Coordinates of C-alpha atoms in Angstrom, one line a residue:
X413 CA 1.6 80.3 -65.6
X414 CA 3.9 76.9 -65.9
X415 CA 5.1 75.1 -62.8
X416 CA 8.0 74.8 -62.0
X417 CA 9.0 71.3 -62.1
X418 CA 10.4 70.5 -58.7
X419 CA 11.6 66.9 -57.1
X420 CA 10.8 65.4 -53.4
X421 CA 14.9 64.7 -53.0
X422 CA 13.8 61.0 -51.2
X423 CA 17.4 60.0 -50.7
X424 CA 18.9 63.0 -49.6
X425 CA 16.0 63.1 -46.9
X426 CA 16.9 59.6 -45.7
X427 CA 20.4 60.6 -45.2
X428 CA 19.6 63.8 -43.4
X429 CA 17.6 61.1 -40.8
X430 CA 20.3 59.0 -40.5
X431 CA 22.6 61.7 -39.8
X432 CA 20.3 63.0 -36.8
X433 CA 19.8 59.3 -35.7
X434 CA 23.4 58.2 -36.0
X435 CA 25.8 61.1 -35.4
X436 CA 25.4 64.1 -32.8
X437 CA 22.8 67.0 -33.7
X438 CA 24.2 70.3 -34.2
X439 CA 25.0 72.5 -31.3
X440 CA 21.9 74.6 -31.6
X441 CA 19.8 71.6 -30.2
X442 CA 21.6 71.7 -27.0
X443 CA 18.5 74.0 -25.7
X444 CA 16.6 70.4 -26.2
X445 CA 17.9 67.9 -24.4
X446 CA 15.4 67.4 -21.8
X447 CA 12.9 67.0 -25.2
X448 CA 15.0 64.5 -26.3
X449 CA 11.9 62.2 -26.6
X450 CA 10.1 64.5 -29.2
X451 CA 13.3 64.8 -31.1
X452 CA 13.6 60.9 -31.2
X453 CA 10.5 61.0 -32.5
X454 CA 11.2 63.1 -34.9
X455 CA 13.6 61.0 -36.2
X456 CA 12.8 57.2 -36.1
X457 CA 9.1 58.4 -37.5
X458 CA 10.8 60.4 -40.2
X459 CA 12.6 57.2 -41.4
X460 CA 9.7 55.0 -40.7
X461 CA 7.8 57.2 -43.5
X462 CA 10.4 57.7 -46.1
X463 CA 10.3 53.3 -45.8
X464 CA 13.8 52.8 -44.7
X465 CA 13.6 52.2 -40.9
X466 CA 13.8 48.2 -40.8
X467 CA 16.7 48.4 -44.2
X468 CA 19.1 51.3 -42.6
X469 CA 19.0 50.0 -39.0
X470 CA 19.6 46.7 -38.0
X471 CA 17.6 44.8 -35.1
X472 CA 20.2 45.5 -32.6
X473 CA 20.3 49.3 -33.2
X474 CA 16.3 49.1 -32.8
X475 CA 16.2 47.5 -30.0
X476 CA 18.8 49.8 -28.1
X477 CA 16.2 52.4 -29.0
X478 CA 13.8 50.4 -27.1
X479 CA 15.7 49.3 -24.4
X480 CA 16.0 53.7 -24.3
X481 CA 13.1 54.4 -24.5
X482 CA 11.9 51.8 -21.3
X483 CA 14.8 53.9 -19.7
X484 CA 12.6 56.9 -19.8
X485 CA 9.5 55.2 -18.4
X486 CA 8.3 55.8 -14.4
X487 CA 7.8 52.9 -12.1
X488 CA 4.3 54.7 -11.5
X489 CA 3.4 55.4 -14.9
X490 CA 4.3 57.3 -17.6
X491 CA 7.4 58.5 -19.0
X492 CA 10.2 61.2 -18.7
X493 CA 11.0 62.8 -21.5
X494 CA 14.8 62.0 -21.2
X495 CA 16.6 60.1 -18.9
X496 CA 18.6 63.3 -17.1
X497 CA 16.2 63.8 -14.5
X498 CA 16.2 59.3 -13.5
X499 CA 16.9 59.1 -10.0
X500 CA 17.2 55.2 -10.3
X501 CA 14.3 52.9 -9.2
X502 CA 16.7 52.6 -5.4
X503 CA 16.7 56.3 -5.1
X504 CA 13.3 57.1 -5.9
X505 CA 10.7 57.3 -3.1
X506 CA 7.3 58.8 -2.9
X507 CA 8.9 62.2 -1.2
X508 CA 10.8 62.9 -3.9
X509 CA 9.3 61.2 -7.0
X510 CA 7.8 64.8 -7.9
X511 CA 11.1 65.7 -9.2
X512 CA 11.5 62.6 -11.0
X513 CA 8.5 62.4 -12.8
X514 CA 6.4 61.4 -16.3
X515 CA 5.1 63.8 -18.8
X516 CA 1.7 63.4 -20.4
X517 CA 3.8 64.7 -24.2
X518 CA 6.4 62.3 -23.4
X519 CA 4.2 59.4 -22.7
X520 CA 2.4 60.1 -25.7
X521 CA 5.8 60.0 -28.2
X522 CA 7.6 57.3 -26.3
X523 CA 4.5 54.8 -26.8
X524 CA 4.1 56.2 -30.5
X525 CA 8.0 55.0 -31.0
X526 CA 7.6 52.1 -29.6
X527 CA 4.6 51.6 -32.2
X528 CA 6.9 52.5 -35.0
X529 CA 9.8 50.7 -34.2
X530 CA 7.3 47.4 -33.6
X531 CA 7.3 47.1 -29.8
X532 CA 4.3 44.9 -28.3
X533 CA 4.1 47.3 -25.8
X534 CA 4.4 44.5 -23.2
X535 CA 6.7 46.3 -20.9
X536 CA 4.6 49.2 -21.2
X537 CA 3.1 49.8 -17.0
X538 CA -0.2 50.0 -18.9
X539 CA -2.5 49.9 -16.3
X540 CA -0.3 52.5 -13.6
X541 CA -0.2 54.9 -16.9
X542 CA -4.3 54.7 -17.3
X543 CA -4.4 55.5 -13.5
X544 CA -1.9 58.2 -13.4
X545 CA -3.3 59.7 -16.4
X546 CA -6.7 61.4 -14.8
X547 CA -4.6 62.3 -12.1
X548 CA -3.2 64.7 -14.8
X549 CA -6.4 66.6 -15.6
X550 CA -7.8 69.9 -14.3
X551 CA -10.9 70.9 -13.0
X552 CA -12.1 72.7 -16.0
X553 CA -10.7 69.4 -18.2
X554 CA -7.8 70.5 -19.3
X555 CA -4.6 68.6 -18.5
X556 CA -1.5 69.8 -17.4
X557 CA 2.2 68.4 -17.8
X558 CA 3.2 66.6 -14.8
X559 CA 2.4 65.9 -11.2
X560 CA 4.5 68.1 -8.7
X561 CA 4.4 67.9 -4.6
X562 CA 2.0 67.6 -3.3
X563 CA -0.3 66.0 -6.5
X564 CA -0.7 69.2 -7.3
X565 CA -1.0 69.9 -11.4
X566 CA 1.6 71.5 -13.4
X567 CA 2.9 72.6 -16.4
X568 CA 0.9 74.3 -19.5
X569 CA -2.5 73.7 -19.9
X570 CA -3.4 74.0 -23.6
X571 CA -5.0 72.3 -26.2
X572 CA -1.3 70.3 -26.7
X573 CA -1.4 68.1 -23.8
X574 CA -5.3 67.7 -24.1
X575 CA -4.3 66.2 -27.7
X576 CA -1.4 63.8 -25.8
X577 CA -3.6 62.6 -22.6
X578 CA -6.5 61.9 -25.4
X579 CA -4.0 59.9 -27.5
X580 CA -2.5 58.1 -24.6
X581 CA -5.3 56.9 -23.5
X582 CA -6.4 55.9 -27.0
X583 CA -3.3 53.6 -27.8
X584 CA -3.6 52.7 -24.1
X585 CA -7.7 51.5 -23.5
X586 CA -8.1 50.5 -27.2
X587 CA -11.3 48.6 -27.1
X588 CA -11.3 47.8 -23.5
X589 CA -10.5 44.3 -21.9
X590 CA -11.7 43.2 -18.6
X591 CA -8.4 44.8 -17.2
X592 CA -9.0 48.5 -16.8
X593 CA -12.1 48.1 -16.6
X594 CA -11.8 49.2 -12.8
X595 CA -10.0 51.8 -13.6
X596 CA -10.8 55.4 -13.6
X597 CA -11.2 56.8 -16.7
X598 CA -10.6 60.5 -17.1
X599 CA -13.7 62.7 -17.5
X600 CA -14.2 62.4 -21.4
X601 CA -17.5 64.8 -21.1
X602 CA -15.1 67.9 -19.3
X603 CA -12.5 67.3 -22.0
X604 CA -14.5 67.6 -25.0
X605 CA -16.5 71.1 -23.6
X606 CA -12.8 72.2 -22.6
X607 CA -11.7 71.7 -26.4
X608 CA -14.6 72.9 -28.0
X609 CA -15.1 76.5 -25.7
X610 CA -11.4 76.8 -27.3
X611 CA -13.4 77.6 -30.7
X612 CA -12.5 81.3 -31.6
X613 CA -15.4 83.6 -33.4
X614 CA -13.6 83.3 -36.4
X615 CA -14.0 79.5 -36.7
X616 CA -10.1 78.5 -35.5
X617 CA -9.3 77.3 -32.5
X618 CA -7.1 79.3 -29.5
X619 CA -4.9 77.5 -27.1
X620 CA -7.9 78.3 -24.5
X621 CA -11.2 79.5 -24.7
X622 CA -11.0 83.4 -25.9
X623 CA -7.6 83.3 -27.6
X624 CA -6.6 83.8 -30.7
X625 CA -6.5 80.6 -33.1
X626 CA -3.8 79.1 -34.2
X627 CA -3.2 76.4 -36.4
X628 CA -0.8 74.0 -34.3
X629 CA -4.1 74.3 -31.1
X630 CA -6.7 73.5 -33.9
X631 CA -4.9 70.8 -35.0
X632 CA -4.6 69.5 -31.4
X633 CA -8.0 70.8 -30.7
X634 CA -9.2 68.4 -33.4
X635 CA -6.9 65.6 -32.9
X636 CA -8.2 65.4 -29.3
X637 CA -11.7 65.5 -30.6
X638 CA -10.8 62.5 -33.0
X639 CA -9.5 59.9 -30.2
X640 CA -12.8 60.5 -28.1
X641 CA -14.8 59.9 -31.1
X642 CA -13.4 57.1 -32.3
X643 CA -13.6 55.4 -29.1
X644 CA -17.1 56.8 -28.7
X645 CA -20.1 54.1 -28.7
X646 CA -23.0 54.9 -30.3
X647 CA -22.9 58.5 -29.6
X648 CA -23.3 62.1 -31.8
X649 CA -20.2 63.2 -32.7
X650 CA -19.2 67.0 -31.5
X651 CA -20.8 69.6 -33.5
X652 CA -17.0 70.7 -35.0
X653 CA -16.8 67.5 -36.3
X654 CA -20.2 66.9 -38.2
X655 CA -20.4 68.7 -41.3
X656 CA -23.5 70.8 -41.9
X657 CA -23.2 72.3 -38.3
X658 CA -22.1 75.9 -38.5
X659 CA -19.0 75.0 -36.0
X660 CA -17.7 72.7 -38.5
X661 CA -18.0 75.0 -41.2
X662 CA -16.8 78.4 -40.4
X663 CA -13.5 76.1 -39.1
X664 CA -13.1 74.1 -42.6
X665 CA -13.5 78.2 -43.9
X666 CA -10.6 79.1 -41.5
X667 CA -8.6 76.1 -42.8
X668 CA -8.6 77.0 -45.9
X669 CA -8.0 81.0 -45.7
X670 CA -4.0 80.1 -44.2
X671 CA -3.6 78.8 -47.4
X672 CA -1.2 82.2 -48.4
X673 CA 1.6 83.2 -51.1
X674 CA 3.3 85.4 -49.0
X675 CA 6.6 83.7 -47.9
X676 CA 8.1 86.4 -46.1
X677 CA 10.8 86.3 -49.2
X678 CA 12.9 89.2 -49.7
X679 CA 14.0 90.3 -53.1
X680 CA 17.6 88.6 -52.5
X681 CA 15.4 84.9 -52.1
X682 CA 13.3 85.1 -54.9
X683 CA 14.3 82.9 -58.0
X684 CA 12.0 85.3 -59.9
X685 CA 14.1 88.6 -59.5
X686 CA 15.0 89.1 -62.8
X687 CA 11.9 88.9 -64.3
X688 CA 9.9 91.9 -65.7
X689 CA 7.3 91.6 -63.1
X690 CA 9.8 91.8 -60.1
X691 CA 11.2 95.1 -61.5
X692 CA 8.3 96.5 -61.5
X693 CA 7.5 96.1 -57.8
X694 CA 8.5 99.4 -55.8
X695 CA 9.3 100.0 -52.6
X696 CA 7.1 102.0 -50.1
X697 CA 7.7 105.8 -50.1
X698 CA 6.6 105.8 -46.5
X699 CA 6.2 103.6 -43.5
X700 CA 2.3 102.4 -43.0
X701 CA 3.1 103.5 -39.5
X702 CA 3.8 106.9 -40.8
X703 CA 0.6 107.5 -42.6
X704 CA -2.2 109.9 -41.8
X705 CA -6.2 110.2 -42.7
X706 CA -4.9 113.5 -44.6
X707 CA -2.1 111.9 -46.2
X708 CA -1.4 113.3 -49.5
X709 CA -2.6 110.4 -52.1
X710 CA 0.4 111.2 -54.4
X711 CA 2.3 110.2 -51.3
X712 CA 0.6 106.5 -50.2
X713 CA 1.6 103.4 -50.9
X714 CA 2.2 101.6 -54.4
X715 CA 1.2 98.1 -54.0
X716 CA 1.6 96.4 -57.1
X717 CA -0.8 93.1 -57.5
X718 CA 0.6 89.8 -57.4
X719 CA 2.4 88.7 -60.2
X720 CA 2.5 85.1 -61.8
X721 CA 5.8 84.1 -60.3
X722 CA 4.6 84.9 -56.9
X723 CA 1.4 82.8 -57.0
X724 CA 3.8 79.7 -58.1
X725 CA 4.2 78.9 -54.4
X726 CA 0.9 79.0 -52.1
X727 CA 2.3 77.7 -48.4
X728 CA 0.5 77.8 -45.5
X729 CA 0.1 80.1 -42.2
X730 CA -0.8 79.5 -38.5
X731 CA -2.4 82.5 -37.9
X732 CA -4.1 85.6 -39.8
X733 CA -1.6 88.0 -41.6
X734 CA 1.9 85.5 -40.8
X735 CA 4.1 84.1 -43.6
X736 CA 3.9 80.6 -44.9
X737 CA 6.0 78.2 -42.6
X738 CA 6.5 74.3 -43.3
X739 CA 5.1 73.1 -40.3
X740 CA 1.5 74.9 -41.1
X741 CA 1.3 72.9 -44.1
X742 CA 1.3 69.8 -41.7
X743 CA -1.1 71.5 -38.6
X744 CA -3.7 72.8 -41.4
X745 CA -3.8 69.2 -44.3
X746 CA -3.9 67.1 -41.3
X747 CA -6.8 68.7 -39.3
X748 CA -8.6 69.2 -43.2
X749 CA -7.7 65.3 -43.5
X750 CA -9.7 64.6 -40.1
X751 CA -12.6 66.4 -41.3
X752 CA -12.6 64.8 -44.5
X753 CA -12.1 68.3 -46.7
X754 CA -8.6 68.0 -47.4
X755 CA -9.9 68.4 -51.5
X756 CA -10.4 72.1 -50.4
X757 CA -6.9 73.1 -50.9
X758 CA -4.6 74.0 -53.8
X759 CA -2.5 71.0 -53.5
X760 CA 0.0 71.9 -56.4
X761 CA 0.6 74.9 -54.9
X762 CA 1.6 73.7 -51.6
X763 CA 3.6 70.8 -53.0
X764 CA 5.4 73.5 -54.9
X765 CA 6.5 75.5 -52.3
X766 CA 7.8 73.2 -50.1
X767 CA 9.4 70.8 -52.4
X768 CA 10.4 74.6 -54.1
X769 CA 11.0 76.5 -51.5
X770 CA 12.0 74.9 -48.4
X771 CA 13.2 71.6 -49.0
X772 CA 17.0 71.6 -48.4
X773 CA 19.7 71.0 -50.8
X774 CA 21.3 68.2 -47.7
X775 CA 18.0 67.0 -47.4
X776 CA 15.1 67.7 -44.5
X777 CA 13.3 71.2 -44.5
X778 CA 13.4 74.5 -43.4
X779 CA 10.6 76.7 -41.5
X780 CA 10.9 79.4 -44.4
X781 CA 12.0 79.8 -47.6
X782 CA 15.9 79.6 -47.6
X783 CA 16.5 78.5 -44.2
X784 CA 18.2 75.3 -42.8
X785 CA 16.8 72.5 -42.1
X786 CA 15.3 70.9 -38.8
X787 CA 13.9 68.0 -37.4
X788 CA 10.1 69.4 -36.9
X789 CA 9.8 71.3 -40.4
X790 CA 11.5 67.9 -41.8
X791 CA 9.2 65.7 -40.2
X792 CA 5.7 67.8 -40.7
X793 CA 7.1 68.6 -44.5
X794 CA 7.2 65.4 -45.1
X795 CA 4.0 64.4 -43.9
X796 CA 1.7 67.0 -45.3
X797 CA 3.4 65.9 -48.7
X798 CA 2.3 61.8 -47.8
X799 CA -1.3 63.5 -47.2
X800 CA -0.9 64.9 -51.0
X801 CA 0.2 61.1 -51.9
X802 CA 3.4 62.5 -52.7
X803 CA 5.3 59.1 -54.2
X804 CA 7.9 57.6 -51.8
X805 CA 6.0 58.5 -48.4
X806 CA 3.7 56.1 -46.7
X807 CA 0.5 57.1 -45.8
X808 CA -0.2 58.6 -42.0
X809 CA -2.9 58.5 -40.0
X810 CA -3.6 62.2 -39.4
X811 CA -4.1 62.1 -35.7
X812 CA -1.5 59.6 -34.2
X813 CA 0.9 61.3 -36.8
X814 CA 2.2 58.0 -37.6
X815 CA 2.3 55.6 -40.8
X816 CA -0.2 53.3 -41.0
X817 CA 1.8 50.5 -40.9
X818 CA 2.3 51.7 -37.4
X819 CA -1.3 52.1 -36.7
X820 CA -2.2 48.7 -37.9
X821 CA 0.2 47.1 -35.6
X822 CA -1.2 49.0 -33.1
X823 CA -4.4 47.4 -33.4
X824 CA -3.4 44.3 -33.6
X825 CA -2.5 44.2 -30.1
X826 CA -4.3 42.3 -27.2
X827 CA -6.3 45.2 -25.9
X828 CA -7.7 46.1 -29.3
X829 CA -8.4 42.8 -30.7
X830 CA -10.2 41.2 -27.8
X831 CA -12.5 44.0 -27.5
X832 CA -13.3 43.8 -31.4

């Protein structure tokens, strides 16, 4: 079997983020304007790891995006996640600042851009954030969204926004400093038995303990996992992240089963219909649905095995039995990459089926083979290609989801170098 030879399309990517960044998003994005923060994200980081942010914007343009993004941020800490719900700091009062309040993802992206586009964070309400912040989390150590009347928690409360809180207060407490130390911290011990009860018997990881895993909640599961560690001191790392330990395993063994050559193609997609082994696949006489135990074996199905074309293109699933999707390339490499097993996958494979499959002719990528492209599946594509050292992508630290340029200027801020 010969590869295909296929192409990462670098500058049709960066003019598909310049588009998004410069001009208005198509109509269908409408739906996500109050997630406008994630979608900025989206955006600046995609530029930031193609190389291009400081040459195709100037100073001015990035700071408006920081002067926006202070915009979004709550006199009590935090931030919105788009400026239609700002009362105005006249209008706002403690009766009514429930309706006009942060959100724990929103926090979490806004300081992340303000990383990227190389903010010192200075503006930042650091220390009302780290306060408002364990305000956030539930009983059982989960967080939820935002604060409603009353104080009272709301909002999901998945692995997702146990993954922001933990990130927040990562880029937020760094390696201390005399100034928070006073401050409550949130209860680290409830959080990591929260994210770890979340482990599934199969090895994945559900939104919440006795669900199903998925992908996207391991990789939040994991990432969550990864700030508290790394800010640990002297302490055992959870068993899901020490190798050996039979938690750890049976999830690396999860990982790597998504890796999947179905594509949920149909015959119309495939490049490889005219070949000889596409006319030899047949269609099902009957409905699986419509079988019985006494089923005439004349009559079941024909199910031809894979055929070289087919096993070209090996994507990546969230869940048992799905299709390969883009963004489960990203979810699955980058919780491998925190677990240090990211040589487990078929790497070629991957890299031929989104650079084959769903990369876009105008640049970005699709979900799914043949399908337009969007800012998450352009944004995660890209990144689970920079974990394969795909040439013209920076290199990302698999947690904060950033470049490392990002992260090192991160840590070169006050509250992680005096603590060093």
């Amino acid at each position: 079997m010969t590869d295909v030879a296929v192409t990462f399309t670098k500058e049709r990517h960066i003019k598909y983020f310049l588009r998004c960044l410069k001009t208005f998003l198509p109509s269908l994005y409408t739906s996500n304007d109050s997630n406008r923060m994630l979608l900025a994200f989206f955006t600046v980081a995609g530029l930031d790891l193609l190389g291009v942010l400081q040459s195709k914007t100037t100073l001015e343009e990035r700071q408006g995006y920081i002067e926006w993004i202070y915009h979004c941020q709550v006199p009590t800490g935090g931030f919105r996640a788009f400026t239609g719900t700002d009362f105005g700091a006249e209008n706002r009062t403690p009766e009514n600042e429930a309706w006009d309040p942060a959100n724990v993802p929103s926090t979490f992206f806004a300081l992340e851009l303000l990383l990227i586009l190389g903010d010192d964070l200075s503006r930042v309400k650091r220390i009302e954030c780290l306060q408002w912040l364990p305000q956030m989390q539930r009983s059982n150590g989960s967080f939820g969204e935002v604060l409603g009347p009353g104080g009272k928690i709301e909002g999901g409360g998945d692995l997702r926004f146990c993954c922001f809180a933990a990130g927040t207060r990562y880029i937020l407490r760094g390696n201390g400093g005399k100034d928070v130390d006073d401050i409550k911290d949130i209860n680290v011990d409830k959080l990591a038995a929260f994210v770890q009860a979340c482990q599934a018997y199969d090895g994945g990881m559900g939104e919440a303990p006795f669900c199903e895993a998925h992908s996207g909640h391991t990789y939040c599961a994991m990432g969550a996992l990864s700030f508290l560690n790394r800010m640990a001191k002297n302490q055992q790392p959870p068993s899901v992240l020490s190798p050996g330990a039979r938690e750890f395993e049976s999830l690396v063994c999860w990982l790597v089963s998504r890796q999947t050559a179905e594509l949920g193609e149909t015959e119309e997609d495939s490049d490889d219909e005219s070949s000889p082994e596409a006319d030899e696949v047949q269609r099902l006489p009957k409905a699986a649905e419509e079988l019985g135990s006494n089923e005439d074996p004349d009559n079941l199905p024909v199910i031809r095995p894979p055929t070289g074309a087919s096993l070209r293109y090996a994507g990546f699933n969230g869940r048992c039995n799905k299709y390969a999707d883009t963004c489960y390339s990203f979810w699955n490499l980058a919780t491998l990459d925190m677990m240090d097993r990211l040589d487990l996958v078929d790497a070629t494979r991957n890299r031929q089926y989104l650079l084959g499959k769903t990369q876009h002719i105008i640049g970005g990528f699709g979900k799914g083979a043949g399908e337009p492209p969007d800012l998450l599946h352009s944004y995660f594509g890209m990144v689970a290609l920079a974990f394969q050292g795909e040439e013209g992508l920076s290199s990302v630290d698999p947690a904060l989801c950033i470049s490392h340029r990002a992260v090192q200027h991160l840590q070169s801020l006050p509250w992680w170098t005096e603590g060093a």
